[in-house]
XYZ file of C-alpha atoms in Angstrom:
342
model
C 48.366 26.079 30.066
C 48.344 30.228 28.356
C 44.035 31.031 28.060
C 42.621 34.172 26.594
C 39.316 35.563 27.452
C 37.107 36.491 24.285
C 36.331 40.355 25.978
C 32.930 40.353 27.430
C 30.831 37.029 26.394
C 34.111 35.922 28.981
C 34.490 32.436 27.368
C 37.904 31.836 28.199
C 40.231 29.525 26.550
C 43.940 27.438 25.147
C 45.521 30.054 23.585
C 46.158 28.068 20.702
C 42.061 27.982 18.859
C 41.404 25.011 16.207
C 40.169 26.414 12.824
C 38.450 23.818 10.375
C 38.381 24.923 7.292
C 41.633 22.319 6.361
C 39.831 19.636 7.889
C 37.429 19.853 3.670
C 39.735 17.968 2.645
C 40.877 15.391 4.518
C 38.425 12.189 5.193
C 35.753 12.330 7.780
C 37.767 9.438 9.870
C 41.117 11.581 9.736
C 39.311 14.641 10.430
C 38.438 13.354 13.782
C 41.042 11.209 14.864
C 42.049 15.336 14.064
C 39.406 17.458 16.091
C 39.854 14.443 19.468
C 43.450 15.067 19.131
C 43.073 18.538 19.823
C 40.410 18.343 22.400
C 42.164 15.704 25.014
C 45.222 18.097 24.626
C 43.841 20.888 25.508
C 42.516 22.727 22.542
C 38.881 23.150 23.894
C 37.875 26.625 20.709
C 36.314 25.427 17.603
C 35.833 27.596 14.219
C 33.625 26.583 11.683
C 31.675 28.079 8.450
C 28.539 26.798 6.425
C 31.208 27.938 3.707
C 33.390 24.620 4.598
C 31.760 22.109 2.975
C 31.497 19.217 5.419
C 33.084 20.829 7.702
C 30.658 21.225 10.453
C 29.668 17.614 10.115
C 32.709 16.405 10.717
C 32.969 18.620 13.664
C 29.191 17.135 14.759
C 30.586 13.852 14.824
C 33.770 14.547 16.546
C 32.864 16.378 18.798
C 29.272 15.589 19.731
C 29.305 13.557 23.001
C 31.897 16.188 24.484
C 29.871 19.866 23.843
C 28.866 21.635 27.038
C 33.252 20.836 27.443
C 33.732 23.108 25.041
C 33.246 26.334 22.328
C 32.347 26.478 19.019
C 31.531 29.062 16.251
C 30.759 28.831 13.008
C 29.912 31.234 10.227
C 26.259 32.467 7.673
C 27.221 34.505 4.481
C 23.957 35.069 3.785
C 22.950 38.402 2.622
C 18.793 37.203 3.548
C 17.530 36.577 6.519
C 15.703 33.777 5.178
C 19.055 32.561 4.427
C 20.474 33.359 7.633
C 17.400 31.124 9.495
C 17.755 27.843 6.966
C 21.582 28.794 7.750
C 21.668 28.415 11.182
C 19.514 25.677 11.402
C 21.843 23.802 9.204
C 24.817 24.300 11.406
C 22.772 23.398 14.837
C 21.943 19.719 12.507
C 24.707 19.517 11.936
C 27.147 19.854 14.223
C 25.132 18.040 16.302
C 23.945 21.256 19.307
C 20.949 23.196 19.586
C 23.017 26.284 20.358
C 26.861 27.595 19.147
C 28.054 29.853 20.584
C 29.755 32.275 18.637
C 26.953 33.037 15.774
C 29.095 35.299 13.510
C 28.665 37.001 10.171
C 30.922 35.306 7.408
C 32.798 38.325 6.125
C 30.223 40.635 4.771
C 31.054 43.292 2.590
C 29.509 45.707 5.101
C 28.864 46.744 8.948
C 25.343 44.917 9.287
C 22.831 47.333 12.973
C 19.769 47.177 13.432
C 16.905 49.066 11.363
C 19.856 48.721 8.685
C 17.236 46.818 6.270
C 18.280 43.774 6.118
C 16.960 43.046 8.427
C 20.979 40.651 9.099
C 21.026 41.843 12.577
C 17.515 41.259 13.898
C 17.274 37.850 13.244
C 21.023 37.458 15.760
C 18.472 39.112 18.103
C 15.916 36.940 17.814
C 18.548 33.768 17.117
C 19.986 35.541 20.929
C 16.747 35.459 22.572
C 15.909 32.096 21.752
C 18.399 30.465 22.928
C 19.905 29.219 19.475
C 23.293 31.198 20.150
C 24.891 33.108 22.323
C 26.874 35.542 21.247
C 26.544 37.892 18.121
C 30.258 38.243 16.101
C 31.450 39.630 12.589
C 34.357 38.565 9.984
C 35.994 40.340 8.308
C 38.829 41.290 5.301
C 37.972 44.782 5.192
C 39.821 47.554 7.711
C 36.972 49.137 7.356
C 34.253 47.498 8.055
C 36.048 45.728 10.566
C 36.801 49.069 12.419
C 32.927 49.943 11.970
C 31.875 46.603 13.831
C 34.890 47.463 16.940
C 33.259 50.574 16.941
C 29.216 50.456 16.885
C 29.379 48.061 20.149
C 27.030 45.701 18.686
C 29.391 42.526 18.317
C 30.590 40.144 21.409
C 34.024 39.426 19.134
C 35.740 40.093 15.921
C 37.796 37.973 13.482
C 40.203 38.861 11.572
C 43.496 38.313 9.563
C 46.109 39.264 11.824
C 49.473 37.502 11.843
C 53.535 38.802 12.137
C 52.759 40.618 8.928
C 50.161 42.216 10.023
C 50.216 46.208 8.985
C 50.358 49.502 12.909
C 46.347 48.995 11.246
C 45.877 45.634 12.281
C 47.432 46.550 15.579
C 45.198 49.385 16.195
C 42.499 46.861 15.411
C 42.913 44.525 18.091
C 44.078 46.684 20.494
C 40.631 48.795 20.209
C 38.794 45.009 20.693
C 41.210 45.361 23.925
C 40.106 48.864 25.140
C 36.054 48.056 24.125
C 35.465 44.779 25.530
C 35.354 42.880 22.321
C 36.959 38.928 21.853
C 39.017 39.279 19.283
C 39.509 36.356 16.833
C 43.075 36.147 14.662
C 42.214 34.178 11.306
C 45.018 33.754 8.943
C 47.790 33.599 11.917
C 50.350 32.233 8.874
C 49.245 34.019 6.151
C 47.826 31.169 4.093
C 50.812 29.792 4.085
C 52.925 32.541 3.266
C 54.183 31.709 7.103
C 55.718 28.093 7.382
C 57.337 28.683 11.065
C 54.454 28.209 13.498
C 56.992 29.257 16.829
C 56.771 32.167 15.682
C 53.708 33.012 14.049
C 52.846 31.545 17.628
C 55.460 33.690 20.073
C 54.404 36.547 17.818
C 50.158 35.770 18.536
C 51.450 35.751 22.355
C 52.118 39.186 22.802
C 48.674 39.537 22.526
C 47.172 38.789 25.241
C 43.104 39.605 24.249
C 43.997 37.682 20.213
C 42.730 34.175 19.730
C 44.471 31.826 16.896
C 42.552 29.598 15.624
C 45.255 27.614 13.379
C 43.697 25.811 10.101
C 44.965 22.008 10.874
C 44.887 19.508 8.100
C 47.228 17.495 8.962
C 48.682 15.807 12.301
C 52.081 16.903 12.170
C 51.113 20.838 11.753
C 48.356 19.218 15.121
C 51.204 18.025 17.237
C 53.605 21.709 16.242
C 50.932 23.256 17.977
C 49.924 21.251 20.752
C 53.725 21.576 21.626
C 52.931 24.152 22.905
C 50.216 24.683 25.293
C 53.750 22.761 27.687
C 56.175 24.908 26.194
C 55.462 28.375 24.663
C 58.013 29.447 21.864
C 58.635 33.709 23.097
C 59.628 36.596 22.150
C 62.778 36.420 24.066
C 63.845 34.451 21.359
C 66.522 35.665 19.179
C 66.007 33.139 16.201
C 62.678 33.904 17.052
C 62.778 37.678 16.049
C 65.498 36.529 13.385
C 62.197 34.389 11.372
C 60.013 37.049 11.986
C 62.357 40.040 10.639
C 63.046 38.474 7.874
C 59.691 36.834 6.278
C 58.703 40.417 6.429
C 60.636 41.699 4.231
C 60.229 38.995 2.717
C 56.604 38.523 2.757
C 54.928 41.867 3.543
C 53.521 42.371 0.022
C 52.577 38.860 -0.805
C 49.778 38.726 1.826
C 46.319 39.379 0.419
C 43.495 40.318 2.136
C 40.187 40.157 0.519
C 39.132 43.065 1.706
C 37.737 43.985 -1.652
C 39.250 47.609 -1.905
C 40.515 46.836 -5.397
C 37.521 46.217 -6.788
C 36.092 46.821 -9.750
C 38.842 45.575 -12.228
C 38.730 46.942 -15.282
C 39.219 43.974 -17.198
C 37.001 41.677 -15.006
C 39.615 40.161 -12.579
C 38.255 38.252 -8.991
C 42.229 40.269 -8.033
C 40.444 38.285 -4.213
C 40.145 35.255 -5.356
C 43.178 35.583 -8.038
C 46.171 37.302 -5.828
C 45.191 34.541 -3.373
C 45.300 31.455 -5.097
C 48.387 29.642 -4.181
C 46.943 29.509 -0.634
C 43.748 29.130 -1.475
C 44.607 25.639 -4.144
C 46.926 24.296 -0.759
C 44.568 25.301 2.431
C 41.285 24.273 1.441
C 39.756 21.146 -1.521
C 42.332 22.036 -4.082
C 39.412 19.920 -6.446
C 37.627 23.227 -6.647
C 39.390 25.413 -8.450
C 40.758 22.989 -10.561
C 37.403 23.418 -12.591
C 36.982 24.453 -15.558
C 34.871 27.822 -13.884
C 37.982 28.838 -11.509
C 40.625 27.638 -14.336
C 38.144 30.273 -16.155
C 39.105 32.876 -13.857
C 42.760 32.123 -13.402
C 43.356 32.852 -17.081
C 42.081 36.723 -16.887
C 44.932 37.259 -15.817
C 46.448 37.521 -18.721
C 43.565 40.223 -19.852
C 45.158 42.503 -17.063
C 44.956 46.713 -18.484
C 48.618 47.080 -15.516
C 46.214 49.995 -15.074
C 47.435 50.539 -11.655
C 43.843 50.776 -9.915
C 44.193 48.024 -8.612
C 47.764 48.564 -6.936
C 46.865 52.118 -5.462
C 43.312 51.397 -4.017
C 44.787 48.443 -1.674
C 45.461 49.515 1.392
C 47.941 47.316 2.666
C 50.004 48.287 -0.796
C 50.581 45.587 -1.781
C 51.710 45.244 -6.138
C 48.977 43.725 -7.004
C 49.386 43.445 -10.119
C 52.820 41.316 -10.090
C 51.086 39.580 -7.312
C 48.076 38.332 -9.496
C 50.786 37.291 -12.239
C 53.055 34.687 -10.048
C 50.363 33.190 -8.403
C 49.228 32.358 -12.664
C 52.319 30.878 -12.908
C 52.138 28.584 -10.285
C 48.404 28.220 -11.301
C 50.116 26.762 -14.512
C 52.726 24.966 -12.768
C 50.141 22.865 -10.819
C 48.265 22.390 -13.910
C 51.280 21.212 -15.563
C 52.143 19.176 -13.118
C 55.593 21.255 -11.405
C 54.019 22.206 -8.344
C 51.686 19.212 -5.630
C 49.179 20.480 -4.050
């Protein structure tokens, strides 16, 4: 079994991590079967978040009896100290544990630091002193915040979007984590559903010995694919794998919104980070939440796009954001009309 060590944490786990965001979409019984099957096959790193509705609860129900044999990472989106403690206590209760291995700030718009006036990092330090968390982590979609976190030396791990659609800047970030002895957790290894060849996704990740991919799983057949790679890992030496990646990079690089927020504010009031990813979000998390009257209003606001080019000029990844928004709106309309399934 291939393993990866998360930098100075010393946490060494199976190269396949379990991303529990999608288990929101399935029943507790089915989620439990997935989580337990992954554990029985050797997966021992499980990532969830307070924001993932009932994901933590499902994980607690399925894995609390093997708590000492696994590593759990969860997250708080709170921007206040009060919210931080409330989230932490809720997570501990739902996960049926008295400690979190890696507790992460969930995609903050800035890099929390001691003395910044928010008290957030100090709360992390206090939680660690109390033994409620073991290591301090941060997740982000914004390259500049992620880079600042790495250089700060304050964080034990970074979770960041990383897949074979990555830019040179993304690769440099992963390599810098290795230099800093900081754990790196790869989220969106399938680019939110844009990548459909899991073998190619795994093989590409395997080139980075410090990267731990967490695969979002909601179907048993998806889990079976990744579990099969434990004993028979795909390799970049396979010309078919290389061909898939080259083809996908040509066709998909322009469609991968990382929700970094550089494009905001939009002059037309469009929620670009949400709308530009809707085709993926509605298929990878509970779809009902994206079909509400409020969500429909949000998506239909794309019709008010001014074609001013502001978002496109601000995107650090060079996306053709206006056309990406229009494509997501067209797909969303098809979903509403029943022409496309979710």
